[in-house]
Tab-separated table of C-alpha atoms in Angstrom:
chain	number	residue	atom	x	y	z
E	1	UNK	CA	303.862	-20.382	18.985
E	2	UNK	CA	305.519	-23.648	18.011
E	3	UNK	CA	303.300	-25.800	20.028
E	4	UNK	CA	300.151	-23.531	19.174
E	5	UNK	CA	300.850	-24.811	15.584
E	6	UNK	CA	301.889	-28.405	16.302
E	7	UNK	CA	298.681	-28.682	17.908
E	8	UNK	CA	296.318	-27.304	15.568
E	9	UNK	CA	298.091	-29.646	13.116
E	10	UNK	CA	297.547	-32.263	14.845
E	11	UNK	CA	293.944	-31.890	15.610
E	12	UNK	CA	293.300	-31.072	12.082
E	13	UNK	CA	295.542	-33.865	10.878
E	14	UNK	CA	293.304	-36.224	13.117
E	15	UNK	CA	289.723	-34.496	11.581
E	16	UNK	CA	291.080	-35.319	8.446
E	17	UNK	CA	292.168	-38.891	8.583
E	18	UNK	CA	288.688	-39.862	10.048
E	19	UNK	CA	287.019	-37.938	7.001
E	20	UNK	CA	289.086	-39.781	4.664
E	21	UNK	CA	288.707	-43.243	6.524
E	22	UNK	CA	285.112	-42.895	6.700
E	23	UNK	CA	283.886	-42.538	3.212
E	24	UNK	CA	280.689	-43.448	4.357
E	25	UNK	CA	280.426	-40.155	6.006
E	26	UNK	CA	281.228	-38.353	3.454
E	27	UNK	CA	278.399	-39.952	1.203
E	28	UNK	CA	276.224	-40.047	3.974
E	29	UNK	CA	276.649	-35.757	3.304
E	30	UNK	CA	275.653	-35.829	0.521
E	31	UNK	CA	272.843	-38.042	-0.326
E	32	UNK	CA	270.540	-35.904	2.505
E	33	UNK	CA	270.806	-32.307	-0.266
E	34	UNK	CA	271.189	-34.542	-2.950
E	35	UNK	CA	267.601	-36.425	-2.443
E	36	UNK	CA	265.901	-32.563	-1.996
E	37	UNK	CA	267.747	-31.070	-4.807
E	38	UNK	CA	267.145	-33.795	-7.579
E	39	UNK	CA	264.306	-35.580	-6.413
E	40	UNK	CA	261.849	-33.198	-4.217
E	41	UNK	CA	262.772	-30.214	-5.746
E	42	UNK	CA	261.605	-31.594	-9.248
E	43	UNK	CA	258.612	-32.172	-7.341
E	44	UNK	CA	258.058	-28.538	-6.176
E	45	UNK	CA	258.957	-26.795	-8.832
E	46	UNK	CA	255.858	-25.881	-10.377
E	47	UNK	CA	254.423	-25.346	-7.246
E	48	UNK	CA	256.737	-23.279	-5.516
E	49	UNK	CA	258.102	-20.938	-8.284
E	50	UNK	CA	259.890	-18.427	-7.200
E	51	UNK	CA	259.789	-14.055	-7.376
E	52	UNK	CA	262.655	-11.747	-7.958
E	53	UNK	CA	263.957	-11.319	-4.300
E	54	UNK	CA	267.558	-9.894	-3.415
E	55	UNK	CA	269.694	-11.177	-4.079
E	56	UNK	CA	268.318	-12.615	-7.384
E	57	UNK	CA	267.917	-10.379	-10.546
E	58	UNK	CA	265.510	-12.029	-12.290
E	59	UNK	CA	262.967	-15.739	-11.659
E	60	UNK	CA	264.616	-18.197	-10.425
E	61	UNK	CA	263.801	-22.433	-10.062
E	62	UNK	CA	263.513	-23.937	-6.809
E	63	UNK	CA	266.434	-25.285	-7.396
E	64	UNK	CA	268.217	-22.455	-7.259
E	65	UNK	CA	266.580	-20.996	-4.756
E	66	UNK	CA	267.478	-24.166	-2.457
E	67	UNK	CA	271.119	-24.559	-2.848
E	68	UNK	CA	272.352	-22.221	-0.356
E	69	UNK	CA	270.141	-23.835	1.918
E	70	UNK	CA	271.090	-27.454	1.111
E	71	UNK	CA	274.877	-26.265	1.500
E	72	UNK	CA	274.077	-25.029	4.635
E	73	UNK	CA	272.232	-28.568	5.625
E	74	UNK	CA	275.694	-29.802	5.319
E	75	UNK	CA	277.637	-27.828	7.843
E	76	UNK	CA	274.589	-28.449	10.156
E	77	UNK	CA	274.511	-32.005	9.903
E	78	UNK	CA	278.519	-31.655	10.366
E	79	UNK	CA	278.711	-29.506	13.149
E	80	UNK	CA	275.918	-31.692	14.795
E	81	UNK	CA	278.344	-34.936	13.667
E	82	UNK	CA	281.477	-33.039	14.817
E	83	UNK	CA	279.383	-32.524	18.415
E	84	UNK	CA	278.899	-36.357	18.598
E	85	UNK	CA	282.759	-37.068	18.100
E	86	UNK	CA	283.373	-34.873	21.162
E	87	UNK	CA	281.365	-36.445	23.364
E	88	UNK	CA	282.811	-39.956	22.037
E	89	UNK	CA	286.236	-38.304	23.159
E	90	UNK	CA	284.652	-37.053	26.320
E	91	UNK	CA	283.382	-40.820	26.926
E	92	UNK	CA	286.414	-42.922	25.878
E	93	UNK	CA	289.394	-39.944	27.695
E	94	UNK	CA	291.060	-39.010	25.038
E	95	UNK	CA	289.865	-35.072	25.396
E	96	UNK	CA	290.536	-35.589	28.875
E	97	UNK	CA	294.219	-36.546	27.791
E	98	UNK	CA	294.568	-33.617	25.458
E	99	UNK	CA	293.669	-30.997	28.106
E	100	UNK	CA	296.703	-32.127	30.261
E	101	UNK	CA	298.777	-30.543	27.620
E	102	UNK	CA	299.774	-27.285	29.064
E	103	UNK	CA	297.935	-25.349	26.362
E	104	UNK	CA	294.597	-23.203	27.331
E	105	UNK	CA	291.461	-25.018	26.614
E	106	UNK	CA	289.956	-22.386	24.908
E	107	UNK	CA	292.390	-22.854	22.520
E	108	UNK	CA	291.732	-26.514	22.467
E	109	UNK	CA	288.039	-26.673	21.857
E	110	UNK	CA	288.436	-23.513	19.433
E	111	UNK	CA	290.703	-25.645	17.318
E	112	UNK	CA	288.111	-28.836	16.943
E	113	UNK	CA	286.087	-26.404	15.866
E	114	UNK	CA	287.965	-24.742	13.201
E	115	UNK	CA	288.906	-28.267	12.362
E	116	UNK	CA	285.425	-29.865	12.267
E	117	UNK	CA	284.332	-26.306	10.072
E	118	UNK	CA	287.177	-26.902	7.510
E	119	UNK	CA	286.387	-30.985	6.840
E	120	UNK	CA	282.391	-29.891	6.342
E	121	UNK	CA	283.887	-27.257	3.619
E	122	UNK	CA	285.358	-29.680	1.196
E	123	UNK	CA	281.615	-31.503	1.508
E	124	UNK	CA	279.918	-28.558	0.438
E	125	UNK	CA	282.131	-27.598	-2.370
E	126	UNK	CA	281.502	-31.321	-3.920
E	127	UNK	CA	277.833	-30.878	-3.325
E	128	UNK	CA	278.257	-27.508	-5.308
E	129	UNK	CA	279.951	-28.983	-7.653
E	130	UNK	CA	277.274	-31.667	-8.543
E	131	UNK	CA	274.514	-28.972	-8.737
E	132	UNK	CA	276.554	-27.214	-11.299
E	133	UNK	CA	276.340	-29.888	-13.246
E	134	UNK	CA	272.655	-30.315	-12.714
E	135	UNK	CA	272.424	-26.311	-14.088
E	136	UNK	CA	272.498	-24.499	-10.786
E	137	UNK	CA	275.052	-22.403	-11.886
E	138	UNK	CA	275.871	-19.505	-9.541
E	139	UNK	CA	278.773	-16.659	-10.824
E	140	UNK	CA	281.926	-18.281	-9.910
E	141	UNK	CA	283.372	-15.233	-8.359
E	142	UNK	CA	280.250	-16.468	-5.701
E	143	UNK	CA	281.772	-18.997	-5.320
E	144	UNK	CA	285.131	-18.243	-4.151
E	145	UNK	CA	283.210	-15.212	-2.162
E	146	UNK	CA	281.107	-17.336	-0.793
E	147	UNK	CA	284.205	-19.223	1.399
E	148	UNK	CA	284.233	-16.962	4.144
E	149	UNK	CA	280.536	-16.621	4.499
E	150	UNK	CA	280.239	-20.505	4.576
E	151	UNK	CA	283.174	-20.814	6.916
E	152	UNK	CA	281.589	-18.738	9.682
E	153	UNK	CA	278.191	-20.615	8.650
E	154	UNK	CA	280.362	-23.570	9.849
E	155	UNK	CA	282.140	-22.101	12.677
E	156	UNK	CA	278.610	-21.041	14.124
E	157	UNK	CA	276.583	-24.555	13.672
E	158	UNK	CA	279.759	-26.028	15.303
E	159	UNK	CA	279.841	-24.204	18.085
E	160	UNK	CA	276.413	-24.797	18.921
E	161	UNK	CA	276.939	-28.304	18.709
E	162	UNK	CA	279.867	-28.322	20.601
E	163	UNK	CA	277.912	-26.218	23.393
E	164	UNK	CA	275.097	-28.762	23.146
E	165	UNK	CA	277.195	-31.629	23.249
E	166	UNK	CA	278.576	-30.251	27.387
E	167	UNK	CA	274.677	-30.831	28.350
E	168	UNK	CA	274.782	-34.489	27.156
E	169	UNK	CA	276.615	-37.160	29.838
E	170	UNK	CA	275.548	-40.106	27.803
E	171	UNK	CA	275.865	-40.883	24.352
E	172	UNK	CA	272.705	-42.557	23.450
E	173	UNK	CA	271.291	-39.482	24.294
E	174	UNK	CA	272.740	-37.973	21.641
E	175	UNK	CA	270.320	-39.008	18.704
E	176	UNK	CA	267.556	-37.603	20.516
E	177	UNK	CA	268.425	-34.244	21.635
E	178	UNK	CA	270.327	-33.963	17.951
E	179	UNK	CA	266.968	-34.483	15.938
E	180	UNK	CA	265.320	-32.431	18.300
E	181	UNK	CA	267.764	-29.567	17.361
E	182	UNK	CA	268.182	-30.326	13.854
E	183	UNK	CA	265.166	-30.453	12.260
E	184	UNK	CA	263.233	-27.363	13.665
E	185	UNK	CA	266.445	-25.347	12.906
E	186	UNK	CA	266.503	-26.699	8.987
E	187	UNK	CA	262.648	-26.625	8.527
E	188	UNK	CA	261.610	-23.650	10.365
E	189	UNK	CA	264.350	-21.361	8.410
E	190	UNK	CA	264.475	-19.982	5.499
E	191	UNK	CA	266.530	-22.785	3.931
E	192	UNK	CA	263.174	-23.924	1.261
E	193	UNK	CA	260.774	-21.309	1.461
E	194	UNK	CA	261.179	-17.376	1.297
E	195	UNK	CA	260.307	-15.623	4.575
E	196	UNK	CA	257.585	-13.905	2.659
E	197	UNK	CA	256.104	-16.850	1.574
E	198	UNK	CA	256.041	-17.839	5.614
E	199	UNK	CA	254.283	-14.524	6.272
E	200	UNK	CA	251.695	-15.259	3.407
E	201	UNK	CA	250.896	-18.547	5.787
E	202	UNK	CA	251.444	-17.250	9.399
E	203	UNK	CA	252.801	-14.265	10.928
E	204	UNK	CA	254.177	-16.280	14.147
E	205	UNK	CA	255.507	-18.620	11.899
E	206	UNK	CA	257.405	-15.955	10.050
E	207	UNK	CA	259.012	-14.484	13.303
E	208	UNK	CA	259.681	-18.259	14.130
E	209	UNK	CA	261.883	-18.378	11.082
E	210	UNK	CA	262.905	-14.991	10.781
E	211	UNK	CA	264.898	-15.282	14.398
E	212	UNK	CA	266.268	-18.647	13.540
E	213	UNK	CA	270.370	-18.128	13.816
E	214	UNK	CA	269.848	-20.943	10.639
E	215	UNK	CA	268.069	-18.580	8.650
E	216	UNK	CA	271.025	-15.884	8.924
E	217	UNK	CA	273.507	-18.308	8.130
E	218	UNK	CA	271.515	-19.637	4.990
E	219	UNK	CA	270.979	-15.980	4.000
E	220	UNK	CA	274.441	-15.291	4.455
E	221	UNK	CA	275.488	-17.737	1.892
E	222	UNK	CA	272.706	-16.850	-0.262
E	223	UNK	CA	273.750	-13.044	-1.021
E	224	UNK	CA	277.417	-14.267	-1.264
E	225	UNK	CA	276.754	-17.190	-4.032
E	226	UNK	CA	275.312	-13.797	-5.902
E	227	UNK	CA	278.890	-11.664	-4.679
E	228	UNK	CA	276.271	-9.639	-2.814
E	229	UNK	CA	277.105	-8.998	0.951
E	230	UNK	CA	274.184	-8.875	3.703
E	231	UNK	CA	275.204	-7.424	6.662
E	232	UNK	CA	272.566	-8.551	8.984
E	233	UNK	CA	273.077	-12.206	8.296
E	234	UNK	CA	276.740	-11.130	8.754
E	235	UNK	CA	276.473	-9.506	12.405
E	236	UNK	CA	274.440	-11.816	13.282
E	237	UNK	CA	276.245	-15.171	11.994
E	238	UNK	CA	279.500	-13.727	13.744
E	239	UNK	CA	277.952	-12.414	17.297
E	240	UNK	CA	276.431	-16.299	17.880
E	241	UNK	CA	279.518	-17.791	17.093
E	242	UNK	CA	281.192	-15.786	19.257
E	243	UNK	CA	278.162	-16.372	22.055
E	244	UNK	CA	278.244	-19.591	21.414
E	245	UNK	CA	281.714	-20.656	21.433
E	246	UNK	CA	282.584	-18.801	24.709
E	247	UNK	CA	279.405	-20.620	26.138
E	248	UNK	CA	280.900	-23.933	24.984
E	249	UNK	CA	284.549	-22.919	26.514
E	250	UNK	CA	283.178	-21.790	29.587
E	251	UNK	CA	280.026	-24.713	30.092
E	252	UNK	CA	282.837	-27.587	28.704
E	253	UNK	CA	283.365	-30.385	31.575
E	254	UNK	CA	285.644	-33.356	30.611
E	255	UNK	CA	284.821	-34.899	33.850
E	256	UNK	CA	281.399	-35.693	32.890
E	257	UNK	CA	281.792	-38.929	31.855
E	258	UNK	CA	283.970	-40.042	34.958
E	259	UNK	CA	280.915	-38.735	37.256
E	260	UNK	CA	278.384	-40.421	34.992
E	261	UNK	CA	280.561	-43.839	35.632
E	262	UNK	CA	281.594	-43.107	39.619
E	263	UNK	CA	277.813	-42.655	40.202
C-alpha cells in the first residue's frame, strides 16, 4: 500500500506544481464563465427570465440559473486540458516511463484522473466565490454538498477526455477534435437554457440535450447547490464515469507515439 500512496502523491504532487506554475491557466479558467456570467448574462436577463423549476423555490435571474452550468464549463474545459497533458506525456515518454513501474495501469491512469479532477476543484470554488460576490448566493450548506456532486462531474468529463485523448496519435490534432467535443457538449446541454425551454423550440433538440452526459452532470450540481439530491443525474453521472474510465484503461496505448514516429 506504501507505493500505492507514494504514487498517487506523486502524481498529484506533479498536477499541482504545473497548476501553480502556470497561473495563466488558472486565469485562462476563469475568464471563459466569467465573460458569460458578468457580461452575457446581463445581456439575457430580461430576455431569458426564468420559472420556478426544481430545484428553485421561487424566480430566479439568469444568473443564477447559469452558475452550475458555468462551474461545470470549468471541469470540462479541465478535463479536456488534463486530456491534452496526457497525450504531451504520451508524445515526449514520460507515461511510457511511469508504466514500467510495477504498479497496474489502471491504477495509473485512474490516479491522473483523480488528480486532474481535484486541481479543476479549487478553480471552481474561486469562480464560486466571485459570483457570490456578484449576488449569486446559493445556501452554503450547497456548497459544501455540492463537493461530491462536482467531484464526480469532474471525474466523468476527465475520463472522457482521457478516453478521447487514446484516439489522438498527434498532438496538433488535438485542438480540433477538442472543439469538436467541447462545444456541442456545453451548448447543446442544459448548462444556459432549461430543457423546457428547448422543447418550447424543438422536440429533437430537446432529446439532443436531454441525453447529453453534460446535461446530467450540470443538473447534478444544480440540485446540490440547492442541498437537493437528483438521482438520475446521479446514476447517470456515476455509470459514464465508470464506462468511460474502463474504456480509457482498456483503449490506452503508450506506444502510439513510437508507431506514429517508426512509420
Amino acid at each position: 500500500m506504501t507505493s500505492y500512496w507514494q504514487c498517487l502523491r506523486g502524481i498529484l504532487l506533479r498536477e499541482w506544481l504545473r497548476f501553480v506554475l502556470q497561473r495563466t491557466r488558472f486565469l485562462s479558467a476563469l475568464v471563459r464563465p466569467l465573460l458569460w456570467l458578468l457580461v452575457f448574462a446581463a445581456g439575457f436577463r430580461a430576455a431569458l427570465g426564468i420559472a420556478i423549476i426544481e430545484p428553485y423555490d421561487t424566480y430566479i435571474t439568469y444568473e443564477t440559473y447559469i452558475v452550475p452550468g458555468l462551474a461545470c464549463m470549468i471541469l470540462l474545459f479541465n478535463g479536456m486540458q488534463g486530456s491534452l497533458s496526457m497525450v504531451y506525456d504520451r508524445e515526449m515518454g514520460s507515461m511510457r516511463l511511469l508504466l514500467t513501474s510495477p504498479l497496474p495501469r489502471p491504477f495509473l491512469l485512474l490516479a491522473k484522473l483523480l488528480a486532474t479532477a481535484l486541481v479543476s476543484l479549487l478553480q471552481v470554488y474561486a469562480f464560486l466565490a466571485i459570483a457570490w460576490l456578484w449576488g449569486v448566493q446559493p445556501p452554503l450548506g450547497g456548497l459544501l454538498a455540492a463537493l461530491p456532486a462536482l467531484l464526480l462531474a469532474a471525474l466523468l468529463l476527465s475520463a472522457l477526455g482521457l478516453l478521447l485523448s487514446n484516439g489522438i496519435r498527434q498532438l496538433e490534432n488535438f485542438a480540433g477534435v477538442m472543439n469538436f467535443v467541447i462545444f456541442p457538449l456545453f451548448f447543446l446541454s442544459s448548462a444556459l437554457y432549461p430543457l423546457w425551454k428547448m422543447r418550447e423550440a424543438s422536440e429533437w433538440l430537446y432529446w439532443l440535450c436531454a441525453l447529453n452526459p453534460f446535461s446530467h452532470a450540470v443538473e447534478l450540481v444544480r440540485f446540490a447547490l440547492y442541498e437537493r439530491f437528483n438521482p438520475l443525474a446521479a446514476a447517470v453521472c456515476l455509470g459514464l464515469t465508470l464506462a468511460f474510465a474502463l474504456a480509457a484503461v482498456v483503449t490506452f496505448n503508450p506506444q502510439h507515439a513510437a508507431l506514429r514516429k517508426s512509420g
